């Protein structure tokens, strides 16, 4: 086991809300979009009961989109005095306009990305949320946040977002684990004063990094106009971020007077947004809808990207491969084209053929844990000794980067099982269960590992850690039950 994996998580960090956090952040998180919907829905049902996928907030993992958001967020956080390493950037699969922030997390709906007309609009919304983070804005008060664990905070913001999006309150209850009054969407509702403060902070951050505040202004102008027309797609955001005419006017007055107001996005930035929007459309819309929006007459790269995803999702593999291969010829250094090709092949049963593009994606962008997990998954599925050994190494490396990625732990357990290394398979499976809050089963598998591992080794000590933390969790659960009686 790679050094760092066994020390990455302290049992003291684990609490009752860990399950929601780990599930929403990493469970079955390897592949882009489509598999996540299916698997995450099962996980949420297992944890909270069937609350309905339409009402649940579906968290997506995609290295390309995460990097896109991080590239805009990082400089804003730095000028705001926030450590970017301490904030997780989340992507919520929801067609409505929404964004949210809380200590340790900040997220954006796919609908917000799709509605953006310029990259600067995305940047403006992110700057506004950074303003909320820097100002520690919350009607629940900083004391409540200070006492909340990071997993609880993630559950809180996603649960509140679900309610703001119009989900039944019970859907939010399932995610939040809070009382009825707290779950009615107030956790992330900002006052008009806080909204104005976040606006002004956002403009200051944008000016400090030499970017325009126009995108923030045009986003909120469009939100205000859409609210007057129907409000359907913008209601979730407006429920937590009240917009008034005075606020919009104040924002416009200051933004238009700033030095960089007239600056525009580069062609490269605009192209990148169009590629991201095409990818989201391909995965989030029905294939026929995507193909209608991006017809064959459109031979731009974004259109071909969207069609590649649509054909793949429609089980037209040959057409999908034709489109993605053309994109790879145009841009051979794009790791995400290779990732998508590997995903297409793997999910259509062409496992051996999937290895090469997945390997190329890792070679092109070794910094992304998700790409390593993709490659490892394909290698382990081949079940050859050399392939599985390489897969284990890749998974260990990825887990140093993302120690709570339960899918990676599950794949590592599978790899050790192929190797007939029962103690390590049991320990890795215990880690996977531990990550999603299933402490009784984690205790059982950690005990199996403990009994077969050499005492005093890091792996043996980690098994003992899981056992102790699981027992502590059980004691806390019994104490809570006793207090309720």
XYZ file of N, CA and C in Angstrom, residues 199-353:
465
model
N -21.785 40.874 -3.827
C -21.643 41.534 -5.134
C -20.420 42.442 -5.147
N -20.337 43.292 -4.134
C -19.242 44.258 -4.095
C -17.897 43.560 -3.926
N -17.875 42.510 -3.107
C -16.638 41.744 -2.947
C -16.240 41.097 -4.265
N -17.219 40.536 -4.970
C -16.941 39.885 -6.252
C -16.327 40.863 -7.240
N -16.888 42.065 -7.319
C -16.344 43.071 -8.234
C -14.916 43.449 -7.851
N -14.651 43.523 -6.561
C -13.293 43.842 -6.104
C -12.319 42.735 -6.486
N -12.741 41.478 -6.318
C -11.867 40.360 -6.672
C -11.585 40.356 -8.174
N -12.619 40.556 -8.965
C -12.456 40.546 -10.424
C -11.527 41.675 -10.869
N -11.695 42.850 -10.281
C -10.824 43.975 -10.625
C -9.386 43.680 -10.212
N -9.216 43.034 -9.066
C -7.872 42.746 -8.559
C -7.101 41.799 -9.470
N -7.807 40.893 -10.141
C -7.116 39.961 -11.040
C -7.159 40.446 -12.491
N -7.650 41.666 -12.686
C -7.653 42.250 -14.015
C -8.729 41.739 -14.937
N -9.865 41.312 -14.365
C -10.966 40.797 -15.172
C -12.194 41.692 -15.030
N -13.079 41.580 -15.989
C -14.268 42.428 -16.035
C -15.356 41.956 -15.079
N -16.127 42.924 -14.588
C -17.314 42.595 -13.801
C -18.566 42.531 -14.646
N -18.405 42.658 -15.966
C -19.565 42.666 -16.850
C -20.352 41.360 -16.751
N -19.653 40.232 -16.652
C -20.332 38.936 -16.619
C -21.248 38.793 -15.422
N -20.797 39.285 -14.267
C -21.650 39.251 -13.075
C -22.885 40.110 -13.308
N -22.693 41.266 -13.894
C -23.798 42.182 -14.157
C -24.798 41.573 -15.140
N -24.308 41.050 -16.265
C -25.223 40.511 -17.277
C -25.930 39.252 -16.787
N -25.248 38.444 -15.971
C -25.896 37.247 -15.416
C -27.100 37.631 -14.576
N -26.916 38.584 -13.683
C -27.997 38.963 -12.782
C -29.078 39.762 -13.505
N -28.701 40.528 -14.523
C -29.720 41.199 -15.334
C -30.610 40.167 -16.018
N -29.987 39.126 -16.569
C -30.768 38.099 -17.252
C -31.623 37.322 -16.262
N -31.080 37.054 -15.078
C -31.868 36.378 -14.046
C -33.111 37.191 -13.702
N -32.908 38.475 -13.523
C -34.028 39.346 -13.169
C -35.081 39.366 -14.272
N -34.633 39.430 -15.519
C -35.566 39.437 -16.650
C -36.303 38.110 -16.774
N -35.566 37.001 -16.580
C -36.202 35.688 -16.688
C -37.211 35.474 -15.575
N -36.942 36.029 -14.410
C -37.892 35.910 -13.305
C -39.209 36.587 -13.668
N -39.118 37.728 -14.332
C -40.330 38.437 -14.739
C -41.119 37.647 -15.770
N -40.403 36.890 -16.635
C -41.079 36.144 -17.694
C -41.692 34.850 -17.179
N -40.896 34.055 -16.449
C -41.435 32.774 -15.965
C -40.843 32.386 -14.620
N -39.520 32.528 -14.503
C -38.875 32.188 -13.240
C -38.589 30.722 -13.059
N -38.996 29.891 -14.000
C -38.906 28.438 -13.782
C -37.461 27.971 -13.596
N -36.561 28.385 -14.497
C -35.202 27.876 -14.456
C -34.298 28.626 -13.487
N -34.744 29.777 -13.001
C -33.896 30.579 -12.131
C -34.403 30.609 -10.696
N -35.568 30.053 -10.441
C -36.158 30.107 -9.107
C -35.248 29.534 -8.023
N -34.579 28.389 -8.238
C -33.730 27.863 -7.169
C -32.683 28.862 -6.701
N -32.043 29.552 -7.622
C -31.022 30.519 -7.244
C -31.638 31.704 -6.512
N -32.772 32.180 -7.009
C -33.382 33.363 -6.416
C -33.970 33.080 -5.044
N -34.272 31.817 -4.746
C -34.779 31.484 -3.415
C -33.704 31.661 -2.356
N -32.445 31.474 -2.736
C -31.349 31.607 -1.777
C -30.533 32.869 -1.994
N -30.681 33.506 -3.160
C -29.940 34.722 -3.488
C -30.938 35.791 -3.964
N -31.632 36.464 -3.059
C -32.660 37.425 -3.479
C -32.087 38.551 -4.334
N -32.755 38.822 -5.458
C -32.341 39.886 -6.370
C -33.431 40.948 -6.416
N -33.043 42.184 -6.151
C -33.979 43.300 -6.245
C -33.480 44.310 -7.257
N -34.360 45.191 -7.704
C -33.982 46.178 -8.709
C -32.880 47.102 -8.195
N -32.950 47.474 -6.921
C -31.922 48.342 -6.358
C -30.567 47.645 -6.356
N -30.592 46.348 -6.053
C -29.332 45.603 -6.026
C -28.718 45.537 -7.421
N -29.534 45.241 -8.417
C -29.040 45.158 -9.792
C -28.510 46.512 -10.241
N -29.215 47.579 -9.891
C -28.781 48.920 -10.277
C -27.445 49.276 -9.630
N -27.300 48.943 -8.345
C -26.045 49.229 -7.642
C -24.889 48.443 -8.252
N -25.168 47.195 -8.600
C -24.152 46.355 -9.225
C -23.719 46.944 -10.565
N -24.694 47.346 -11.357
C -24.395 47.899 -12.677
C -23.606 49.204 -12.580
N -23.994 50.046 -11.615
C -23.317 51.334 -11.462
C -21.830 51.144 -11.189
N -21.512 50.252 -10.262
C -20.096 50.094 -9.912
C -19.341 49.333 -11.001
N -19.952 48.255 -11.510
C -19.262 47.433 -12.506
C -18.892 48.249 -13.736
N -19.807 49.099 -14.175
C -19.578 49.855 -15.409
C -18.499 50.916 -15.259
N -18.153 51.269 -14.028
C -17.136 52.288 -13.794
C -15.751 51.697 -13.552
N -15.645 50.371 -13.530
C -14.374 49.738 -13.189
C -13.440 49.702 -14.397
N -12.154 49.679 -14.095
C -11.125 49.797 -15.121
C -11.225 48.720 -16.194
N -11.521 47.486 -15.784
C -11.495 46.362 -16.721
C -12.878 45.993 -17.255
N -13.852 46.877 -17.065
C -15.219 46.554 -17.478
C -15.302 46.207 -18.965
N -14.555 46.894 -19.785
C -14.628 46.669 -21.223
C -13.827 45.485 -21.723
N -13.063 44.834 -20.839
C -12.268 43.674 -21.262
C -13.185 42.520 -21.645
N -12.760 41.731 -22.609
C -13.570 40.600 -23.074
C -12.795 39.300 -22.946
N -13.515 38.194 -23.006
C -12.884 36.878 -22.931
C -12.083 36.607 -24.202
N -11.010 35.851 -24.048
C -10.210 35.470 -25.205
C -10.945 34.416 -26.028
N -10.534 34.263 -27.265
C -11.131 33.233 -28.120
C -10.921 31.851 -27.516
N -9.768 31.638 -26.900
C -9.481 30.347 -26.269
C -10.450 30.068 -25.122
N -10.729 31.080 -24.304
C -11.659 30.902 -23.186
C -13.072 30.617 -23.686
N -13.483 31.334 -24.719
C -14.822 31.117 -25.281
C -14.937 29.718 -25.867
N -13.904 29.290 -26.573
C -13.900 27.947 -27.151
C -13.990 26.889 -26.049
N -13.254 27.097 -24.978
C -13.270 26.128 -23.876
C -14.662 26.019 -23.269
N -15.331 27.151 -23.073
C -16.699 27.117 -22.554
C -17.611 26.361 -23.504
N -17.493 26.609 -24.795
C -18.342 25.925 -25.764
C -18.105 24.418 -25.744
N -16.868 23.995 -25.532
C -16.572 22.561 -25.445
C -17.218 21.954 -24.201
N -17.109 22.665 -23.083
C -17.717 22.186 -21.839
C -19.234 22.109 -21.986
N -19.823 23.120 -22.579
C -21.275 23.126 -22.775
C -21.710 21.987 -23.689
N -20.935 21.710 -24.726
C -21.260 20.608 -25.633
C -21.198 19.273 -24.908
N -20.198 19.109 -24.064
C -20.047 17.859 -23.313
C -21.213 17.667 -22.345
N -21.555 18.717 -21.626
C -22.672 18.631 -20.687
C -23.963 18.308 -21.424
N -24.195 18.977 -22.542
C -25.398 18.709 -23.330
C -25.436 17.259 -23.772
N -24.312 16.739 -24.248
C -24.262 15.353 -24.701
C -24.616 14.362 -23.617
N -24.162 14.623 -22.402
C -24.414 13.688 -21.304
C -25.741 13.938 -20.597
N -26.198 15.184 -20.565
C -27.387 15.508 -19.786
C -28.679 15.444 -20.588
N -28.596 15.597 -21.903
C -29.796 15.602 -22.746
C -29.983 14.246 -23.406
N -31.202 13.987 -23.846
C -31.440 12.786 -24.635
C -30.654 12.885 -25.940
N -30.132 11.751 -26.448
C -29.319 11.808 -27.671
C -29.994 12.535 -28.828
N -31.300 12.298 -29.025
C -31.962 12.945 -30.164
C -31.996 14.458 -29.986
N -32.098 14.916 -28.736
C -32.083 16.354 -28.474
C -30.711 16.945 -28.782
N -29.678 16.237 -28.358
C -28.314 16.700 -28.631
C -28.043 16.759 -30.127
N -28.460 15.709 -30.851
C -28.201 15.660 -32.292
C -28.998 16.717 -33.047
N -30.130 17.104 -32.494
C -30.900 18.183 -33.112
C -30.221 19.532 -32.868
N -29.661 19.696 -31.695
C -28.979 20.953 -31.376
C -27.652 21.073 -32.112
N -26.977 19.931 -32.309
C -25.682 19.914 -32.987
C -25.779 19.033 -34.234
N -26.403 19.508 -35.298
C -26.609 18.688 -36.502
C -25.293 18.428 -37.240
N -25.320 17.460 -38.149
C -24.125 17.104 -38.912
C -23.589 18.267 -39.730
N -24.438 19.197 -40.056
C -23.984 20.362 -40.813
C -23.022 21.240 -40.008
N -23.037 21.079 -38.687
C -22.138 21.832 -37.810
C -20.877 20.999 -37.589
N -19.784 21.396 -38.180
C -18.543 20.638 -38.095
C -17.521 21.274 -37.152
N -17.986 22.128 -36.253
C -17.084 22.686 -35.249
C -16.706 21.605 -34.240
N -15.613 21.832 -33.514
C -15.200 20.852 -32.502
C -16.250 20.662 -31.409
N -16.857 21.727 -30.877
C -17.895 21.495 -29.865
C -19.028 20.619 -30.380
N -19.456 20.830 -31.620
C -20.548 20.027 -32.179
C -20.139 18.568 -32.302
N -18.922 18.325 -32.751
C -18.463 16.936 -32.882
C -18.308 16.273 -31.513
N -17.898 17.054 -30.521
C -17.781 16.538 -29.154
C -19.154 16.108 -28.638
N -20.135 16.976 -28.814
C -21.495 16.663 -28.364
C -22.039 15.440 -29.089
N -21.818 15.352 -30.394
C -22.328 14.205 -31.159
C -21.627 12.916 -30.748
N -20.327 12.991 -30.448
C -19.609 11.792 -30.004
C -20.259 11.222 -28.749
N -20.574 12.098 -27.801
C -21.220 11.652 -26.561
C -22.620 11.124 -26.845
N -23.361 11.821 -27.686
C -24.736 11.404 -27.994
C -24.755 10.039 -28.670
N -23.890 9.821 -29.644
C -23.834 8.523 -30.322
C -23.450 7.414 -29.341
N -22.483 7.697 -28.477
C -22.056 6.707 -27.474
C -23.208 6.354 -26.538
N -23.936 7.356 -26.082
C -25.051 7.102 -25.174
C -26.209 6.408 -25.881
N -26.261 6.554 -27.193
C -27.313 5.921 -27.984
C -26.870 4.562 -28.522
N -25.739 4.056 -27.999
C -25.189 2.739 -28.384
C -24.829 2.649 -29.864
N -24.492 3.773 -30.464
C -23.990 3.775 -31.840
C -22.473 3.967 -31.778
N -21.801 2.894 -31.365
C -20.377 2.978 -31.052
C -19.540 3.376 -32.258
N -19.825 2.812 -33.413
C -19.005 3.110 -34.586
C -19.032 4.602 -34.913
N -20.212 5.197 -34.883
C -20.314 6.633 -35.149
C -19.639 7.446 -34.046
N -19.786 6.993 -32.812
C -19.157 7.699 -31.696
C -17.639 7.696 -31.848
N -17.082 6.540 -32.192
C -15.633 6.440 -32.356
C -15.145 7.278 -33.531
N -15.929 7.329 -34.591
C -15.546 8.159 -35.740
C -15.417 9.620 -35.332
N -16.388 10.100 -34.568
C -16.357 11.499 -34.132
C -15.189 11.763 -33.177
N -14.992 10.871 -32.205
C -13.934 11.128 -31.221
C -12.560 10.972 -31.852
N -12.407 10.055 -32.798
C -11.117 9.899 -33.477
C -10.765 11.147 -34.284
N -11.753 11.754 -34.901
C -11.510 12.999 -35.641
C -11.069 14.110 -34.685
N -11.676 14.146 -33.511
C -11.287 15.144 -32.523
C -9.857 14.912 -32.045
N -9.487 13.653 -31.859
C -8.129 13.329 -31.416
C -7.108 13.737 -32.475
N -7.438 13.547 -33.745
C -6.543 13.987 -34.824
C -6.358 15.505 -34.764
N -7.438 16.224 -34.526
C -7.371 17.686 -34.447
C -6.573 18.158 -33.235
N -6.709 17.452 -32.112
C -6.063 17.876 -30.863
C -5.509 16.646 -30.151
N -4.357 16.136 -30.608
C -3.819 14.885 -30.048
C -3.336 14.998 -28.608
N -3.228 16.208 -28.087
C -2.755 16.386 -26.716
C -3.889 16.620 -25.725
N -5.119 16.377 -26.140
C -6.266 16.571 -25.250
C -6.546 15.272 -24.493
N -6.281 15.232 -23.182
C -6.474 13.985 -22.429
C -7.935 13.572 -22.312
N -8.843 14.535 -22.405
C -10.255 14.231 -22.184
C -10.900 13.575 -23.400
N -10.350 13.801 -24.583
C -10.802 13.057 -25.755
C -10.427 11.586 -25.596
N -9.196 11.342 -25.139
C -8.744 9.962 -24.921
C -9.563 9.297 -23.818
N -9.858 10.058 -22.773
C -10.677 9.525 -21.680
C -12.040 9.081 -22.191
N -12.672 9.927 -23.001
C -13.995 9.596 -23.528
C -13.932 8.379 -24.436
N -12.900 8.285 -25.260
C -12.769 7.118 -26.129
C -12.621 5.848 -25.299
N -11.797 5.909 -24.251
C -11.643 4.749 -23.378
C -12.942 4.367 -22.711
N -13.710 5.369 -22.287
C -15.007 5.104 -21.655
C -15.958 4.431 -22.630
N -15.991 4.931 -23.859
C -16.860 4.332 -24.884
C -16.543 2.849 -25.066
N -15.265 2.562 -25.240
C -14.848 1.183 -25.506
C -15.110 0.291 -24.298
N -14.760 0.770 -23.114
C -14.929 -0.044 -21.910
C -16.392 -0.401 -21.696
N -17.264 0.585 -21.810
C -18.675 0.338 -21.516
C -19.384 -0.447 -22.611
N -18.728 -0.614 -23.741
C -19.278 -1.473 -24.790
C -18.558 -2.824 -24.829
N -17.891 -3.167 -23.728
C -17.294 -4.486 -23.588
C -15.956 -4.674 -24.264
N -15.379 -3.627 -24.814
C -14.081 -3.726 -25.488
C -12.998 -3.283 -24.503
N -12.795 -4.111 -23.492
C -11.950 -3.721 -22.368
C -10.493 -3.567 -22.781
N -9.958 -4.538 -23.503
C -8.549 -4.462 -23.890
C -8.287 -3.245 -24.771
N -9.218 -2.969 -25.678
C -9.055 -1.801 -26.551
C -9.153 -0.495 -25.764
